[in-house]
mmCIF file of C-alpha atoms in Angstrom:
data_model
loop_
_atom_site.group_PDB
_atom_site.id
_atom_site.type_symbol
_atom_site.label_atom_id
_atom_site.label_comp_id
_atom_site.label_asym_id
_atom_site.label_seq_id
_atom_site.Cartn_x
_atom_site.Cartn_y
_atom_site.Cartn_z
ATOM 1 C CA MET A 1034 -168.100 -20.141 -89.155
ATOM 2 C CA ALA A 1035 -171.497 -21.737 -89.479
ATOM 3 C CA THR A 1036 -174.807 -21.207 -91.190
ATOM 4 C CA GLY A 1037 -177.823 -20.468 -89.039
ATOM 5 C CA SER A 1038 -178.112 -21.149 -85.321
ATOM 6 C CA PRO A 1039 -177.088 -24.684 -84.324
ATOM 7 C CA PRO A 1040 -179.150 -26.526 -81.743
ATOM 8 C CA ALA A 1041 -177.844 -26.406 -78.198
ATOM 9 C CA ALA A 1042 -175.732 -29.383 -77.183
ATOM 10 C CA THR A 1043 -177.256 -31.788 -74.683
ATOM 11 C CA SER A 1044 -176.050 -34.949 -73.016
ATOM 12 C CA ALA A 1045 -177.754 -36.880 -75.810
ATOM 13 C CA SER A 1046 -176.433 -34.641 -78.582
ATOM 14 C CA PRO A 1047 -172.669 -34.156 -79.144
ATOM 15 C CA SER A 1048 -171.450 -30.582 -79.475
ATOM 16 C CA ARG A 1049 -171.043 -29.296 -82.988
ATOM 17 C CA PRO A 1050 -167.478 -29.421 -84.384
ATOM 18 C CA PRO A 1051 -166.225 -25.965 -85.363
ATOM 19 C CA THR A 1052 -165.175 -25.141 -88.912
ATOM 20 C CA SER A 1053 -161.601 -26.021 -89.782
ATOM 21 C CA ILE A 1054 -159.162 -23.177 -90.390
ATOM 22 C CA LEU A 1055 -158.533 -24.842 -93.760
ATOM 23 C CA GLN A 1056 -162.160 -24.273 -94.720
ATOM 24 C CA ARG A 1057 -162.401 -20.646 -93.806
ATOM 25 C CA SER A 1058 -161.692 -19.240 -97.301
ATOM 26 C CA ALA A 1059 -165.091 -20.551 -98.428
ATOM 27 C CA ALA A 1060 -167.029 -20.756 -95.188
ATOM 28 C CA THR A 1061 -170.752 -20.140 -94.952
ATOM 29 C CA VAL A 1062 -171.703 -17.501 -92.399
ATOM 30 C CA SER A 1063 -174.894 -16.495 -90.731
ATOM 31 C CA PRO A 1064 -176.244 -13.085 -91.734
ATOM 32 C CA ARG A 1065 -176.408 -12.341 -88.008
ATOM 33 C CA ALA A 1066 -173.125 -13.659 -86.653
ATOM 34 C CA PHE A 1067 -169.452 -14.108 -87.469
ATOM 35 C CA THR A 1068 -167.408 -16.507 -85.399
ATOM 36 C CA SER A 1069 -164.484 -18.877 -85.872
ATOM 37 C CA SER A 1070 -162.524 -21.262 -83.711
ATOM 38 C CA ALA A 1071 -160.014 -24.082 -83.893
ATOM 39 C CA ILE A 1072 -160.782 -27.745 -84.452
ATOM 40 C CA THR A 1073 -161.613 -29.584 -81.240
ATOM 41 C CA LYS A 1074 -163.078 -32.775 -82.732
ATOM 42 C CA PRO A 1075 -161.966 -34.712 -85.819
ATOM 43 C CA VAL A 1076 -164.020 -34.360 -88.994
ATOM 44 C CA PRO A 1077 -164.090 -36.706 -92.005
ATOM 45 C CA THR A 1078 -161.255 -35.880 -94.409
ATOM 46 C CA SER A 1079 -161.180 -38.936 -96.706
ATOM 47 C CA PRO A 1080 -162.971 -38.817 -100.086
ATOM 48 C CA ILE A 1081 -166.734 -39.338 -99.834
ATOM 49 C CA THR A 1082 -167.972 -42.147 -102.066
ATOM 50 C CA ARG A 1083 -171.487 -43.325 -102.957
ATOM 51 C CA ARG A 1084 -171.213 -45.979 -100.259
ATOM 52 C CA SER A 1085 -169.853 -43.678 -97.554
ATOM 53 C CA PHE A 1086 -171.810 -40.479 -98.103
ATOM 54 C CA PRO A 1087 -174.901 -41.624 -96.116
ATOM 55 C CA ALA A 1088 -172.568 -42.005 -93.138
ATOM 56 C CA ALA A 1089 -171.229 -38.509 -93.825
ATOM 57 C CA LEU A 1090 -174.769 -37.132 -93.784
ATOM 58 C CA ASP A 1091 -175.404 -39.004 -90.540
ATOM 59 C CA PHE A 1092 -172.293 -37.324 -89.110
ATOM 60 C CA ALA A 1093 -173.615 -33.905 -90.162
ATOM 61 C CA LYS A 1094 -177.027 -34.622 -88.658
ATOM 62 C CA ARG A 1095 -175.500 -35.842 -85.412
ATOM 63 C CA TYR A 1096 -173.536 -32.617 -84.950
ATOM 64 C CA GLY A 1097 -176.364 -30.271 -85.893
ATOM 65 C CA GLU A 1098 -175.153 -29.386 -89.392
ATOM 66 C CA ASP A 1099 -178.333 -28.566 -91.286
ATOM 67 C CA THR A 1100 -176.636 -27.353 -94.490
ATOM 68 C CA VAL A 1101 -173.993 -29.253 -96.457
ATOM 69 C CA LYS A 1102 -171.968 -27.875 -99.350
ATOM 70 C CA THR A 1103 -170.931 -30.645 -101.756
ATOM 71 C CA GLY A 1104 -168.188 -30.338 -104.380
ATOM 72 C CA TYR A 1105 -167.034 -32.342 -107.394
ATOM 73 C CA VAL A 1106 -163.787 -30.822 -108.667
ATOM 74 C CA ALA A 1107 -163.177 -32.961 -111.742
ATOM 75 C CA ASP A 1108 -163.467 -31.068 -115.001
ATOM 76 C CA ALA A 1109 -163.316 -32.105 -118.673
ATOM 77 C CA GLY A 1110 -164.652 -35.614 -118.229
ATOM 78 C CA GLY A 1111 -162.632 -36.235 -115.088
ATOM 79 C CA VAL A 1112 -165.412 -37.649 -112.892
ATOM 80 C CA GLN A 1113 -164.437 -41.200 -111.860
ATOM 81 C CA ALA A 1114 -167.380 -43.572 -111.518
ATOM 82 C CA ARG A 1115 -167.170 -47.243 -110.587
ATOM 83 C CA LEU A 1116 -169.234 -49.420 -112.922
ATOM 84 C CA PRO A 1117 -171.122 -52.563 -111.807
ATOM 85 C CA ASP A 1118 -168.249 -54.755 -113.036
ATOM 86 C CA GLY A 1119 -165.770 -52.800 -110.868
ATOM 87 C CA ARG A 1120 -164.112 -50.848 -113.685
ATOM 88 C CA ILE A 1121 -163.563 -47.086 -113.347
ATOM 89 C CA SER A 1122 -165.302 -44.993 -115.991
ATOM 90 C CA PHE A 1123 -164.512 -41.324 -116.638
ATOM 91 C CA GLU A 1124 -167.683 -39.264 -116.855
ATOM 92 C CA TRP A 1125 -168.871 -35.693 -117.438
ATOM 93 C CA HIS A 1126 -170.728 -33.584 -114.875
ATOM 94 C CA GLU A 1127 -173.892 -33.463 -117.005
ATOM 95 C CA GLY A 1128 -174.004 -37.215 -117.755
ATOM 96 C CA GLN A 1129 -176.538 -39.708 -116.445
ATOM 97 C CA ILE A 1130 -174.240 -41.082 -113.759
ATOM 98 C CA MET A 1131 -173.815 -37.656 -112.144
ATOM 99 C CA SER A 1132 -177.495 -36.800 -112.632
ATOM 100 C CA ARG A 1133 -178.464 -39.929 -110.715
ATOM 101 C CA HIS A 1134 -175.795 -39.229 -108.103
ATOM 102 C CA HIS A 1135 -177.074 -35.700 -107.387
ATOM 103 C CA LEU A 1136 -180.633 -37.020 -107.020
ATOM 104 C CA LEU A 1137 -179.428 -39.686 -104.612
ATOM 105 C CA VAL A 1138 -177.580 -37.094 -102.519
ATOM 106 C CA VAL A 1139 -180.511 -34.691 -102.291
ATOM 107 C CA THR A 1140 -183.031 -37.430 -101.452
ATOM 108 C CA GLU A 1141 -180.812 -38.945 -98.746
ATOM 109 C CA ALA A 1142 -180.202 -35.447 -97.347
ATOM 110 C CA ALA A 1143 -183.946 -34.760 -97.326
ATOM 111 C CA LYS A 1144 -184.508 -37.829 -95.131
ATOM 112 C CA ARG A 1145 -182.220 -36.174 -92.569
ATOM 113 C CA HIS A 1146 -183.653 -32.647 -93.021
ATOM 114 C CA ILE A 1147 -180.325 -31.424 -94.445
ATOM 115 C CA ALA A 1148 -180.109 -28.731 -97.123
ATOM 116 C CA ILE A 1149 -177.690 -29.170 -100.041
ATOM 117 C CA ASP A 1150 -175.621 -26.464 -101.745
ATOM 118 C CA ALA A 1151 -173.958 -28.299 -104.637
ATOM 119 C CA HIS A 1152 -170.778 -27.030 -106.258
ATOM 120 C CA GLU A 1153 -169.784 -28.356 -109.695
ATOM 121 C CA PRO A 1154 -173.483 -29.278 -110.012
ATOM 122 C CA ILE A 1155 -175.795 -30.348 -112.757
ATOM 123 C CA LYS A 1156 -177.919 -27.541 -114.152
ATOM 124 C CA ASP A 1157 -181.052 -26.424 -112.353
ATOM 125 C CA THR A 1158 -184.097 -27.875 -114.123
ATOM 126 C CA GLY A 1159 -186.771 -27.138 -111.531
ATOM 127 C CA LEU A 1160 -186.289 -30.249 -109.394
ATOM 128 C CA ARG A 1161 -185.697 -27.987 -106.394
ATOM 129 C CA ARG A 1162 -189.504 -27.630 -106.312
ATOM 130 C CA THR A 1163 -189.699 -31.380 -105.679
ATOM 131 C CA TYR A 1164 -186.699 -31.312 -103.352
ATOM 132 C CA PRO A 1165 -186.857 -27.944 -101.554
ATOM 133 C CA ASN A 1166 -183.740 -28.876 -99.564
ATOM 134 C CA TRP A 1167 -181.769 -28.431 -102.818
ATOM 135 C CA VAL A 1168 -181.479 -24.807 -101.802
ATOM 136 C CA SER A 1169 -178.711 -23.573 -104.070
ATOM 137 C CA ARG A 1170 -175.898 -24.619 -106.351
ATOM 138 C CA GLU A 1171 -172.849 -23.174 -108.036
ATOM 139 C CA GLY A 1172 -172.847 -23.711 -111.808
ATOM 140 C CA GLN A 1173 -171.173 -20.546 -113.057
ATOM 141 C CA ARG A 1174 -167.809 -18.821 -112.773
ATOM 142 C CA GLY A 1175 -168.119 -16.860 -109.546
ATOM 143 C CA MET A 1176 -165.686 -15.108 -107.258
ATOM 144 C CA GLU A 1177 -163.948 -18.416 -106.575
ATOM 145 C CA TYR A 1178 -163.029 -18.551 -110.267
ATOM 146 C CA ASN A 1179 -161.790 -14.966 -110.125
ATOM 147 C CA ALA A 1180 -159.345 -15.996 -107.398
ATOM 148 C CA TRP A 1181 -157.267 -18.007 -109.873
ATOM 149 C CA GLY A 1182 -158.848 -17.785 -113.341
ATOM 150 C CA VAL A 1183 -156.959 -16.335 -116.326
ATOM 151 C CA PRO A 1184 -158.462 -14.190 -117.635
ATOM 152 C CA LYS A 1185 -160.849 -13.257 -114.837
ATOM 153 C CA ASN A 1186 -164.532 -12.558 -115.418
ATOM 154 C CA PRO A 1187 -165.038 -8.987 -116.684
ATOM 155 C CA PRO A 1188 -167.848 -6.942 -115.086
ATOM 156 C CA SER A 1189 -170.008 -7.537 -118.170
ATOM 157 C CA TYR A 1190 -169.963 -11.281 -117.416
ATOM 158 C CA ASP A 1191 -172.014 -10.629 -114.269
ATOM 159 C CA THR A 1192 -174.524 -8.330 -115.934
ATOM 160 C CA ALA A 1193 -175.208 -10.956 -118.616
ATOM 161 C CA MET A 1194 -175.297 -13.847 -116.125
ATOM 162 C CA ILE A 1195 -178.062 -12.231 -114.069
ATOM 163 C CA PHE A 1196 -180.409 -12.347 -117.074
ATOM 164 C CA THR A 1197 -179.405 -15.878 -118.136
ATOM 165 C CA ARG A 1198 -178.040 -18.216 -115.458
ATOM 166 C CA MET A 1199 -180.266 -16.778 -112.730
ATOM 167 C CA LEU A 1200 -183.379 -17.739 -114.739
ATOM 168 C CA GLY A 1201 -182.568 -21.344 -113.795
ATOM 169 C CA GLY A 1202 -182.816 -20.659 -110.080
ATOM 170 C CA PRO A 1203 -180.735 -19.579 -107.082
ATOM 171 C CA PHE A 1204 -176.975 -19.936 -107.312
ATOM 172 C CA ASP A 1205 -173.932 -19.663 -105.104
ATOM 173 C CA PHE A 1206 -171.604 -16.964 -106.405
ATOM 174 C CA THR A 1207 -169.120 -17.058 -103.460
ATOM 175 C CA PRO A 1208 -169.201 -13.245 -103.083
ATOM 176 C CA GLY A 1209 -167.841 -10.877 -100.451
ATOM 177 C CA ILE A 1210 -164.173 -10.647 -101.488
ATOM 178 C CA LEU A 1211 -163.322 -7.448 -99.618
ATOM 179 C CA SER A 1212 -159.601 -7.851 -100.255
ATOM 180 C CA LEU A 1213 -160.319 -7.533 -103.997
ATOM 181 C CA LYS A 1214 -157.294 -9.783 -104.504
ATOM 182 C CA GLY A 1215 -156.887 -13.227 -106.035
ATOM 183 C CA LYS A 1216 -154.029 -15.673 -106.388
ATOM 184 C CA GLY A 1217 -150.634 -14.021 -106.629
ATOM 185 C CA ASP A 1218 -152.090 -10.715 -105.419
ATOM 186 C CA THR A 1219 -153.903 -10.273 -108.740
ATOM 187 C CA ALA A 1220 -156.699 -7.707 -108.876
ATOM 188 C CA ILE A 1221 -160.305 -8.897 -108.998
ATOM 189 C CA PRO A 1222 -162.269 -6.712 -111.478
ATOM 190 C CA SER A 1223 -164.713 -5.200 -108.993
ATOM 191 C CA THR A 1224 -165.168 -2.278 -106.668
ATOM 192 C CA LEU A 1225 -165.624 -2.809 -102.947
ATOM 193 C CA ALA A 1226 -169.293 -1.780 -103.093
ATOM 194 C CA ARG A 1227 -169.953 -4.259 -105.910
ATOM 195 C CA GLN A 1228 -168.953 -7.142 -103.634
ATOM 196 C CA LEU A 1229 -171.793 -6.113 -101.308
ATOM 197 C CA ALA A 1230 -174.255 -5.648 -104.169
ATOM 198 C CA TYR A 1231 -173.895 -9.313 -105.148
ATOM 199 C CA TYR A 1232 -175.724 -10.347 -101.964
ATOM 200 C CA VAL A 1233 -178.868 -8.565 -103.172
ATOM 201 C CA VAL A 1234 -178.600 -8.873 -106.944
ATOM 202 C CA ILE A 1235 -177.863 -12.617 -106.943
ATOM 203 C CA ALA A 1236 -180.528 -14.685 -105.208
ATOM 204 C CA SER A 1237 -179.422 -17.593 -103.041
ATOM 205 C CA PRO A 1238 -181.030 -18.779 -99.789
ATOM 206 C CA VAL A 1239 -177.594 -19.751 -98.464
ATOM 207 C CA GLN A 1240 -174.808 -17.204 -98.848
ATOM 208 C CA MET A 1241 -171.062 -17.321 -98.394
ATOM 209 C CA ALA A 1242 -168.575 -14.823 -97.106
ATOM 210 C CA ALA A 1243 -165.781 -16.250 -99.230
ATOM 211 C CA ASP A 1244 -162.827 -14.096 -98.169
ATOM 212 C CA LEU A 1245 -160.435 -14.700 -95.255
ATOM 213 C CA PRO A 1246 -161.602 -13.621 -91.768
ATOM 214 C CA GLU A 1247 -158.722 -11.154 -91.447
ATOM 215 C CA ASN A 1248 -159.974 -9.305 -94.527
ATOM 216 C CA TYR A 1249 -163.370 -8.845 -92.873
ATOM 217 C CA GLN A 1250 -161.719 -7.728 -89.652
ATOM 218 C CA ALA A 1251 -159.790 -5.142 -91.684
ATOM 219 C CA ASN A 1252 -162.989 -3.835 -93.332
ATOM 220 C CA PRO A 1253 -165.609 -3.615 -90.556
ATOM 221 C CA GLY A 1254 -167.682 -0.969 -92.353
ATOM 222 C CA PRO A 1255 -168.418 -2.952 -95.526
ATOM 223 C CA PHE A 1256 -168.528 -6.204 -93.557
ATOM 224 C CA GLN A 1257 -171.439 -4.846 -91.535
ATOM 225 C CA PHE A 1258 -173.651 -5.138 -94.596
ATOM 226 C CA ILE A 1259 -172.694 -8.815 -95.036
ATOM 227 C CA LYS A 1260 -173.705 -9.424 -91.416
ATOM 228 C CA ASP A 1261 -177.013 -7.582 -91.904
ATOM 229 C CA VAL A 1262 -178.156 -8.787 -95.309
ATOM 230 C CA ALA A 1263 -181.008 -11.296 -95.489
ATOM 231 C CA VAL A 1264 -180.896 -14.537 -97.465
ATOM 232 C CA ASP A 1265 -184.596 -15.302 -97.889
ATOM 233 C CA TRP A 1266 -187.197 -13.013 -99.400
ATOM 234 C CA ASP A 1267 -190.943 -12.317 -99.357
ATOM 235 C CA ASP A 1268 -190.871 -10.106 -102.432
ATOM 236 C CA THR A 1269 -188.487 -9.298 -105.285
ATOM 237 C CA ARG A 1270 -188.710 -6.337 -107.669
ATOM 238 C CA MET A 1271 -186.504 -5.519 -110.627
ATOM 239 C CA ILE A 1272 -186.184 -1.746 -110.373
ATOM 240 C CA ASP A 1273 -184.070 -1.074 -113.471
ATOM 241 C CA GLY A 1274 -181.750 -2.833 -115.857
ATOM 242 C CA LYS A 1275 -180.751 -3.824 -119.355
ATOM 243 C CA VAL A 1276 -179.531 -7.259 -120.402
ATOM 244 C CA GLY A 1277 -175.743 -7.415 -120.313
ATOM 245 C CA GLU A 1278 -175.356 -3.813 -119.122
ATOM 246 C CA TYR A 1279 -176.711 -3.231 -115.611
ATOM 247 C CA ALA A 1280 -179.283 -4.515 -113.123
ATOM 248 C CA VAL A 1281 -180.960 -3.153 -109.975
ATOM 249 C CA PHE A 1282 -183.091 -5.307 -107.651
ATOM 250 C CA ALA A 1283 -185.084 -4.641 -104.483
ATOM 251 C CA ARG A 1284 -185.887 -7.536 -102.156
ATOM 252 C CA LYS A 1285 -187.934 -7.705 -98.948
ATOM 253 C CA GLU A 1286 -186.623 -9.834 -96.084
ATOM 254 C CA ARG A 1287 -188.954 -12.749 -95.357
ATOM 255 C CA GLY A 1288 -191.209 -12.074 -92.403
ATOM 256 C CA GLN A 1289 -189.709 -8.635 -91.762
ATOM 257 C CA PRO A 1290 -190.478 -5.081 -92.940
ATOM 258 C CA THR A 1291 -186.826 -4.604 -94.001
ATOM 259 C CA TRP A 1292 -185.985 -4.085 -97.665
ATOM 260 C CA PHE A 1293 -182.662 -4.301 -99.501
ATOM 261 C CA MET A 1294 -181.705 -2.808 -102.842
ATOM 262 C CA GLY A 1295 -178.589 -3.558 -104.875
ATOM 263 C CA GLY A 1296 -177.240 -2.890 -108.321
ATOM 264 C CA ILE A 1297 -174.231 -3.576 -110.522
ATOM 265 C CA THR A 1298 -173.049 -2.365 -113.903
ATOM 266 C CA ASP A 1299 -170.668 -3.509 -116.628
ATOM 267 C CA GLU A 1300 -167.536 -1.537 -117.512
ATOM 268 C CA THR A 1301 -169.626 1.606 -118.062
ATOM 269 C CA GLU A 1302 -170.478 4.174 -115.383
ATOM 270 C CA ARG A 1303 -174.209 4.591 -114.660
ATOM 271 C CA ARG A 1304 -176.040 7.483 -113.047
ATOM 272 C CA LEU A 1305 -179.530 6.423 -112.050
ATOM 273 C CA THR A 1306 -182.486 7.912 -110.206
ATOM 274 C CA LEU A 1307 -184.278 4.996 -108.581
ATOM 275 C CA PRO A 1308 -187.869 5.043 -107.250
ATOM 276 C CA LEU A 1309 -188.454 3.806 -103.704
ATOM 277 C CA SER A 1310 -192.151 3.076 -104.279
ATOM 278 C CA PHE A 1311 -191.619 -0.541 -103.180
ATOM 279 C CA LEU A 1312 -191.413 0.706 -99.575
ATOM 280 C CA GLU A 1313 -194.569 0.757 -97.460
ATOM 281 C CA ALA A 1314 -196.478 3.969 -98.059
ATOM 282 C CA GLY A 1315 -196.686 6.377 -95.142
ATOM 283 C CA LYS A 1316 -193.721 4.849 -93.317
ATOM 284 C CA LYS A 1317 -190.231 6.223 -92.775
ATOM 285 C CA TYR A 1318 -187.118 4.128 -93.338
ATOM 286 C CA ARG A 1319 -183.463 4.484 -92.440
ATOM 287 C CA ALA A 1320 -181.487 3.896 -95.633
ATOM 288 C CA GLU A 1321 -178.063 2.420 -94.849
ATOM 289 C CA ILE A 1322 -176.187 3.074 -98.077
ATOM 290 C CA TYR A 1323 -172.971 1.438 -99.317
ATOM 291 C CA ARG A 1324 -172.015 2.985 -102.650
ATOM 292 C CA ASP A 1325 -169.060 3.613 -104.923
ATOM 293 C CA GLY A 1326 -167.124 6.769 -104.121
ATOM 294 C CA ASP A 1327 -167.210 9.641 -106.587
ATOM 295 C CA ALA A 1328 -163.845 8.635 -108.084
ATOM 296 C CA ALA A 1329 -164.266 4.861 -107.772
ATOM 297 C CA ASP A 1330 -163.411 2.721 -110.810
ATOM 298 C CA PHE A 1331 -162.700 -1.019 -110.830
ATOM 299 C CA ARG A 1332 -159.528 -0.438 -112.860
ATOM 300 C CA THR A 1333 -157.959 2.512 -111.062
ATOM 301 C CA ASN A 1334 -159.663 3.115 -107.711
ATOM 302 C CA PRO A 1335 -161.647 0.011 -106.680
ATOM 303 C CA ARG A 1336 -161.583 0.493 -102.906
ATOM 304 C CA GLU A 1337 -163.234 3.920 -102.644
ATOM 305 C CA ILE A 1338 -166.568 3.405 -100.905
ATOM 306 C CA VAL A 1339 -169.045 5.749 -99.230
ATOM 307 C CA ILE A 1340 -171.122 4.497 -96.285
ATOM 308 C CA GLU A 1341 -173.911 6.858 -95.279
ATOM 309 C CA ARG A 1342 -177.415 7.022 -93.824
ATOM 310 C CA ARG A 1343 -180.503 9.012 -94.650
ATOM 311 C CA THR A 1344 -184.219 8.909 -93.884
ATOM 312 C CA VAL A 1345 -186.483 8.116 -96.829
ATOM 313 C CA THR A 1346 -190.085 7.254 -97.684
ATOM 314 C CA ALA A 1347 -191.842 5.496 -100.550
ATOM 315 C CA ALA A 1348 -192.419 8.898 -102.159
ATOM 316 C CA ASP A 1349 -188.673 9.558 -102.500
ATOM 317 C CA THR A 1350 -186.200 8.671 -105.212
ATOM 318 C CA MET A 1351 -182.588 7.594 -104.739
ATOM 319 C CA PRO A 1352 -179.953 9.149 -107.011
ATOM 320 C CA ILE A 1353 -177.010 6.797 -107.335
ATOM 321 C CA ARG A 1354 -173.738 6.631 -109.250
ATOM 322 C CA ILE A 1355 -172.455 3.179 -110.131
ATOM 323 C CA ALA A 1356 -168.761 3.261 -110.999
ATOM 324 C CA PRO A 1357 -167.348 1.325 -113.954
ATOM 325 C CA GLY A 1358 -167.287 -2.272 -112.729
ATOM 326 C CA GLY A 1359 -169.012 -1.090 -109.569
ATOM 327 C CA GLY A 1360 -172.188 -1.454 -107.576
ATOM 328 C CA PHE A 1361 -174.178 -0.388 -104.538
ATOM 329 C CA ALA A 1362 -176.125 -1.987 -101.698
ATOM 330 C CA ILE A 1363 -178.754 -0.400 -99.436
ATOM 331 C CA ARG A 1364 -180.579 -1.680 -96.375
ATOM 332 C CA PHE A 1365 -183.939 -0.011 -95.619
ATOM 333 C CA VAL A 1366 -184.912 -0.341 -91.950
ATOM 334 C CA ARG A 1367 -188.458 0.741 -91.114
ATOM 335 C CA LEU A 1368 -188.657 3.328 -88.328
ATOM 336 C CA GLY A 1369 -191.396 2.900 -85.782
ATOM 337 C CA ARG A 1370 -194.501 0.860 -86.476
#
């Protein structure tokens, strides 16, 4: 699975190596396509060091990879850095050595027109304005953490994070877990509709579909929204919300008349009546709605979802129920011109 549309292979440009089956549980997908295939060419598997990573970026550039996800899984002062005298020093993610390393990575990637999505990153301080290829980063406990974390993030973690972590800039939350299951078949505290809402509520110009392909094949209805949702926006509106309790956003797809709206809540049910005044006045839209079912609840009935369509205008309002630990996602497609 790959992000965007790779350039066509030519005699002067090797074909792009497909994603490994071992990478599929956290593979980046295009909002317009979903494909997978087996390895046909070898890819680098040895650890990437400061000396070797330029060659790794060259490899990515050569095979048309325009987005690279980096990762530094070494917590609690476990980063190993080689000092000028050859000794190994154990460092923290937020220390000067890692700060300089991240800047080196993003500047070398920029020379090759490669975007970086850093996991286990340093905090966002605004340098992405200087380096616009630093498109996103992890930096919070997302769905990947919920796969194995004990205890898992409660729904109220997300509704606080939106008003805190997201102020620093876009972040990669690894959403889209339609199985709603983590390690050892443990339940992830979310409804099915909430997994779709994350794609609208949490801003990131590169998104992941972080579940296994077979779980998307088993849920084609909800997966359709993941295929349709945009990742870059012309306009963002906060429609409703309260810090730590719930949040509803509307976002307009860049360069298109299509809008998306999504919302999540904490452990408390919400019943909202949402204005659609962000839509273009005088135009009709097809609202493709993915919402919690009437009896949905993240604790007792997380998989109940309603998928429906209706025609709306900017003069209308949208009544919506958000289940405890739930959410909703809507795509507004303009009809006619």
